[in-house]
XYZ file of C-alpha atoms in Angstrom:
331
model
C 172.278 -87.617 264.308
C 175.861 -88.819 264.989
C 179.076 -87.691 263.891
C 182.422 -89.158 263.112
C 185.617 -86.846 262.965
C 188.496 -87.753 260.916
C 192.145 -85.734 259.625
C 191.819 -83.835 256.557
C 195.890 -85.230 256.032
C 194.464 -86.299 252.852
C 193.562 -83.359 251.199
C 194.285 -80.466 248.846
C 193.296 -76.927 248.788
C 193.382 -74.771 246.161
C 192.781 -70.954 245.531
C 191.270 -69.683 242.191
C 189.887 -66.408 240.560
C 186.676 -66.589 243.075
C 186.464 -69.598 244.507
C 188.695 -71.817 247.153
C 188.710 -75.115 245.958
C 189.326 -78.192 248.704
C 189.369 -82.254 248.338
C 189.986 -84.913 250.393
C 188.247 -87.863 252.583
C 185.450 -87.162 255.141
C 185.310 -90.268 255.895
C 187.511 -93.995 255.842
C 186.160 -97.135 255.178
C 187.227 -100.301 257.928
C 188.421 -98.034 260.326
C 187.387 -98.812 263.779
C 185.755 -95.393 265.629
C 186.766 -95.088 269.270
C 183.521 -96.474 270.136
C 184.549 -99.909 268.357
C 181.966 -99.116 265.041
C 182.961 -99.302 261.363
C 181.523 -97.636 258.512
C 181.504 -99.946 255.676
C 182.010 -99.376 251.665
C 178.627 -98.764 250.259
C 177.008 -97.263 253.642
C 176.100 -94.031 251.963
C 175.434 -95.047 248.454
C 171.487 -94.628 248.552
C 171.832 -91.273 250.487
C 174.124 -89.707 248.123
C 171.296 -90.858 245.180
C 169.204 -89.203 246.505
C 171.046 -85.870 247.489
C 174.113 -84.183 248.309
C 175.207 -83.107 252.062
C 175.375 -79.604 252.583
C 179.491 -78.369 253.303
C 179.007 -76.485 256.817
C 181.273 -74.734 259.587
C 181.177 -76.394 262.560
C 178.084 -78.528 262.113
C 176.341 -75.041 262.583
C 172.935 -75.708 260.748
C 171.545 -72.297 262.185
C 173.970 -70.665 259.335
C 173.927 -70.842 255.075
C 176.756 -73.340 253.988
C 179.921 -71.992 253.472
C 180.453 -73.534 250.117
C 179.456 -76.279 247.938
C 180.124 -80.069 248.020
C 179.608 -82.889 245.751
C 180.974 -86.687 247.669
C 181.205 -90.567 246.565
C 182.775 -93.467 247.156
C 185.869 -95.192 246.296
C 187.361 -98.481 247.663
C 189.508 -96.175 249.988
C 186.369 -93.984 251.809
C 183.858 -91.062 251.613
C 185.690 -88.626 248.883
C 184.697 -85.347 248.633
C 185.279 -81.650 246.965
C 184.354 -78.595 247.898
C 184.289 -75.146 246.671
C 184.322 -71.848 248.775
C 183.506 -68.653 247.410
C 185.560 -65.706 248.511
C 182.951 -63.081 248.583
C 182.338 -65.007 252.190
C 183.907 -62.963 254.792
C 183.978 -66.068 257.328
C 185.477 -68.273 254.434
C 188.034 -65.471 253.340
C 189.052 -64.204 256.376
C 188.857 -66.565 258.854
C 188.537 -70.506 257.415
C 190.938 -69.973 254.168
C 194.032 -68.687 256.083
C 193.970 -71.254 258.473
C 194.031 -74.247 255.529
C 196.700 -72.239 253.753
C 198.819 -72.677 256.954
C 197.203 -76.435 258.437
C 196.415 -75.390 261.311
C 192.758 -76.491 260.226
C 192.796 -79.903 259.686
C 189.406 -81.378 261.097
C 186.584 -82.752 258.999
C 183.158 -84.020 260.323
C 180.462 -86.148 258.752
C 176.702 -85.671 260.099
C 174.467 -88.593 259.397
C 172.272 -91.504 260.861
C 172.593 -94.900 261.392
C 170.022 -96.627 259.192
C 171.465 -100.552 259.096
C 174.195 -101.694 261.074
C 174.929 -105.671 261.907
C 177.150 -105.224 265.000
C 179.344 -102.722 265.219
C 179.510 -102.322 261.539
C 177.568 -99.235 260.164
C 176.146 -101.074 256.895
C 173.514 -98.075 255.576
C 173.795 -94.277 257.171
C 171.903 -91.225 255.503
C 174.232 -88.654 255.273
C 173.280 -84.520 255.828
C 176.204 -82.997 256.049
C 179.892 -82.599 255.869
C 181.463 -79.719 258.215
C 185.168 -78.051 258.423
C 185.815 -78.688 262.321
C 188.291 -76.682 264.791
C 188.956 -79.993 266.448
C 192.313 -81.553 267.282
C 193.157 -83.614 264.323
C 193.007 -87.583 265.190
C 196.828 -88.850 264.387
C 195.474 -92.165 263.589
C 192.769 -91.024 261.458
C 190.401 -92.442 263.438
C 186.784 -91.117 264.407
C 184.993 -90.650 267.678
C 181.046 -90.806 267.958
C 178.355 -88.784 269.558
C 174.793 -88.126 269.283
C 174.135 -84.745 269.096
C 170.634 -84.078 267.704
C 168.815 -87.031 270.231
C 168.045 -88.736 266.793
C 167.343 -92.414 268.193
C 169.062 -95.516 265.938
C 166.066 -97.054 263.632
C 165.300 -99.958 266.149
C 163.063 -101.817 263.811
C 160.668 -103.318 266.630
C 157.639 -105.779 265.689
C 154.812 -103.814 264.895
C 151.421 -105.165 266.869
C 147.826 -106.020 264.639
C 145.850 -103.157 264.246
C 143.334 -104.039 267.046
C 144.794 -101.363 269.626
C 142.509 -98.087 269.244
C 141.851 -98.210 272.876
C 145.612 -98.129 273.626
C 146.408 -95.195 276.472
C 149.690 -93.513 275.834
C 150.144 -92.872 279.990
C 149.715 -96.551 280.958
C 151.786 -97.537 278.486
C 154.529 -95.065 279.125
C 154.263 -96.703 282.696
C 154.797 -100.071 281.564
C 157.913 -99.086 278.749
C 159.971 -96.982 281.796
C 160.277 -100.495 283.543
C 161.538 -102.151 280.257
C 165.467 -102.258 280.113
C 165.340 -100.961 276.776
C 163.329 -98.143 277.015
C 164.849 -96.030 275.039
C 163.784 -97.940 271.771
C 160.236 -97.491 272.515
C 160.802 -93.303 271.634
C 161.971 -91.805 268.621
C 163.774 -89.042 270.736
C 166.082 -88.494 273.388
C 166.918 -85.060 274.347
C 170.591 -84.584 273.810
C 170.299 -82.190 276.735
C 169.184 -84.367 279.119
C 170.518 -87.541 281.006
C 168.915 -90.203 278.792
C 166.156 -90.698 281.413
C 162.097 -91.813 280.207
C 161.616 -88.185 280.639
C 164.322 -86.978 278.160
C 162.251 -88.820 275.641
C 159.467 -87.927 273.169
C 157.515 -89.636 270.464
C 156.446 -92.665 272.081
C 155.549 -95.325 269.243
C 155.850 -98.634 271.157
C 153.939 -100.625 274.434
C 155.269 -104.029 276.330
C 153.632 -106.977 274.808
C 154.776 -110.342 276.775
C 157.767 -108.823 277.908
C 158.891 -107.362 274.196
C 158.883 -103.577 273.041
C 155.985 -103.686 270.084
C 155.507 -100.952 267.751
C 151.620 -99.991 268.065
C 149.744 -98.661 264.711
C 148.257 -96.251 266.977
C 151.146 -94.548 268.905
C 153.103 -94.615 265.316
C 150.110 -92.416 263.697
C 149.973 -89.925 266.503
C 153.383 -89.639 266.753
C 153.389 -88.897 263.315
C 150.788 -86.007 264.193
C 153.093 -85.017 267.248
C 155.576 -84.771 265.166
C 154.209 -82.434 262.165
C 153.380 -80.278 264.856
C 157.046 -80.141 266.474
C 158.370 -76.780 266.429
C 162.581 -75.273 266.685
C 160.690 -73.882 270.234
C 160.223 -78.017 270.865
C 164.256 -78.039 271.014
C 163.923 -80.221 268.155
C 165.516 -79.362 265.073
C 164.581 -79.336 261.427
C 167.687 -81.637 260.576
C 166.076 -84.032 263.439
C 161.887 -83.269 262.132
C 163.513 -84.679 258.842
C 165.586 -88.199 260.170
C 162.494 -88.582 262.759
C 159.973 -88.185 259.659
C 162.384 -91.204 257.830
C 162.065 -93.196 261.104
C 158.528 -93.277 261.082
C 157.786 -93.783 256.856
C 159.738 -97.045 257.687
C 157.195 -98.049 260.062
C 154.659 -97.057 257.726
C 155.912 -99.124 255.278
C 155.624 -102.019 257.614
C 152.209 -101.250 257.828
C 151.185 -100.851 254.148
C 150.357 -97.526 254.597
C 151.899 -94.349 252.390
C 154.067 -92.090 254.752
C 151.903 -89.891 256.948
C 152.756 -86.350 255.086
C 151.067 -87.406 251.745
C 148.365 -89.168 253.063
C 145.350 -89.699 256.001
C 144.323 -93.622 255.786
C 140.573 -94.602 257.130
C 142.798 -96.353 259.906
C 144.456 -93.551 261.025
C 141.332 -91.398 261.625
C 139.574 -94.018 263.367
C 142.680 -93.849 266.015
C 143.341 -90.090 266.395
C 141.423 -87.483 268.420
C 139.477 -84.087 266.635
C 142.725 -82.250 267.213
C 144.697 -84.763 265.772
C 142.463 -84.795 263.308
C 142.734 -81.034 262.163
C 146.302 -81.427 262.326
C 146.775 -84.054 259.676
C 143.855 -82.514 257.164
C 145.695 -79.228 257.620
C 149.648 -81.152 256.677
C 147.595 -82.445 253.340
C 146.690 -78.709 252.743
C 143.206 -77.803 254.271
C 143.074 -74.835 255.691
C 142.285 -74.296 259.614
C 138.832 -73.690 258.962
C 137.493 -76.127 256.390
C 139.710 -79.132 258.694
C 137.496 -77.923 261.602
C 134.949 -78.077 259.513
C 135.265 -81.444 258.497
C 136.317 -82.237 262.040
C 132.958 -81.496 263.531
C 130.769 -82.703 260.481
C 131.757 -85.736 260.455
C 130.889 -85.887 264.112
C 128.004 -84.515 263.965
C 126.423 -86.508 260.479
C 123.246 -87.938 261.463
C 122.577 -85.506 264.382
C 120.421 -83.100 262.447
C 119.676 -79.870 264.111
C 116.264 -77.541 264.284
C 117.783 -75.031 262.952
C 119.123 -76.241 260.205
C 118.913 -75.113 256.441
C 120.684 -74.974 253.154
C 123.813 -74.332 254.137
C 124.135 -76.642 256.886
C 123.005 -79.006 254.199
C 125.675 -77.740 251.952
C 128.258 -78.229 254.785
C 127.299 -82.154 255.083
C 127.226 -82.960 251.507
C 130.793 -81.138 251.395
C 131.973 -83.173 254.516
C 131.001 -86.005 252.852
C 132.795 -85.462 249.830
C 136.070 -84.108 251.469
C 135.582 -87.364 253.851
C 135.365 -89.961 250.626
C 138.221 -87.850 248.649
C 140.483 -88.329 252.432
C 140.407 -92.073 252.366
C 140.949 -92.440 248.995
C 144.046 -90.792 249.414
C 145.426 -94.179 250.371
C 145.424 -97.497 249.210
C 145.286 -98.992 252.594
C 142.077 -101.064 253.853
């Protein structure tokens, strides 16, 4: 997820009967970041139909928000206003009197980059807006970092769907020597140094010299990914743009994002634990995707001692199996 920082000059800030009440711009259309990009009028349109950003403290997600904000457009940048209750010690005591006076004047946006043709940020989904204790920027303009490891969309050419035999290691091999590496991963660990080993959820193999997205690495990095964990280092904020990255490849592929559905395609690809994970992210429990797991594997191999219920388990294995790939619409 990146972040742009901008002066809350334009602002106003207000105290009622319970609330605090503040306004201004998070963010200014055509102004050039200190990295050279340019957010442009209409980037967060489609996020802001869908939801609102949560109003946070420092960008710190581990905490509740310290108020409510509703944002839009105008020709002039991202507007927004907030409210603060003062029943919040850390609002009341600590954020309120330091408005009152200006000597709090910083104001972040957290989003990602979705579309961009150059350096001009065309489409960003925003999460959040956050009250900063930054120097204020004199010019009003924004710097840029990546703090979540939240890799840019990097809309690669996805291959047929003639690669089951593909072998993450060897291709991992062949992507470090690539010189753009980086796109073949969803994530970078903001941690780390950028390196191949900073990186996780590897959707992508060299094909004739060209990063290719590869059905196969896409649907188990969707399974990698349901099973990411805040122990992982990975965030819920970053599960949740990763999750967007990879319903956009899913698109691509005709296919219905991998949380509401397990395509014939898919389980032909994926391993019995990979396997049990997806049945259980569609709701089956532990047992009965285990269950299905190792029926399905074993249909046809009837054993001696087998007897009603084993019988039972098949024709139920059977059924789960037919409801599971109806479930998409995908060949």
């Amino acid at each position: 997820m990146e972040r742009l920082y901008s002066d809350l000059e334009q602002k106003q800030f207000q105290e009622q009967d319970k609330t605090y009440a503040l306004s201004g711009y998070a963010s200014v259309f055509g102004n050039t970041d200190l990295d050279g990009d340019i957010i442009e009028k209409g980037a967060f349109r489609e996020s802001l139909e869908r939801r609102e950003p949560q109003f946070l403290w420092g960008h710190d997600q581990g905490q509740i928000p310290i108020g409510k904000i509703k944002c839009w457009e105008d020709d002039y940048g991202l507007k927004f206003e907030a409210v603060m209750p003062k029943g919040d010690s850390l609002v009341r005591d600590r954020i309120a009197p330091q408005l009152e006076i200006g000597a709090l004047k910083g104001v972040s946006i957290g989003f990602r980059t979705k579309q961009r043709s150059g350096k001009s940020i065309k489409q960003a989904e925003l999460y959040e807006v956050s009250l900063v204790n930054i120097p204020a920027n004199p010019l009003a303009t924004v710097t840029n970092f990546k703090s979540l490891g939240v890799l840019d969309y990097a809309d690669l050419p996805v291959a047929g769907r003639n690669h089951k035999g593909w072998n993450e290691a060897s291709a991992l091999a062949r992507v470090a020597d690539h010189p753009d590496y980086k796109s073949a991963f969803l994530y970078s660990d903001p941690k780390g140094e950028g390196a191949v080993e900073d990186c996780k959820f590897l959707i992508a193999d060299v094909i004739d010299g060209r990063l290719t997205a590869i059905p196969t690495a896409i649907y188990k990095a969707s399974t990698a990914l349901m099973q990411a964990a805040e122990s992982d280092g990975i965030s819920s904020e970053a599960v949740v743009a990763l999750q967007d990255t990879l319903d956009r490849y899913y698109d691509q592929l005709n296919l219905l994002p991998a949380s509401k559905s397990l395509a014939k395609c898919e389980w032909e690809c994926l391993e019995d634990p990979e396997r049990e994970a997806r049945l259980r992210s569609l709701g089956i429990s532990k047992s009965l995707a285990k269950a299905i797991v190792s029926g399905q594997r074993d249909v046809g191999r009837p054993r001696r001692d087998a007897g009603s219920d084993i019988t039972e388990l098949k024709e139920s294995v059977k059924a789960i199996k037919t409801l599971v790939e109806g479930l998409t619409n995908a060949p």
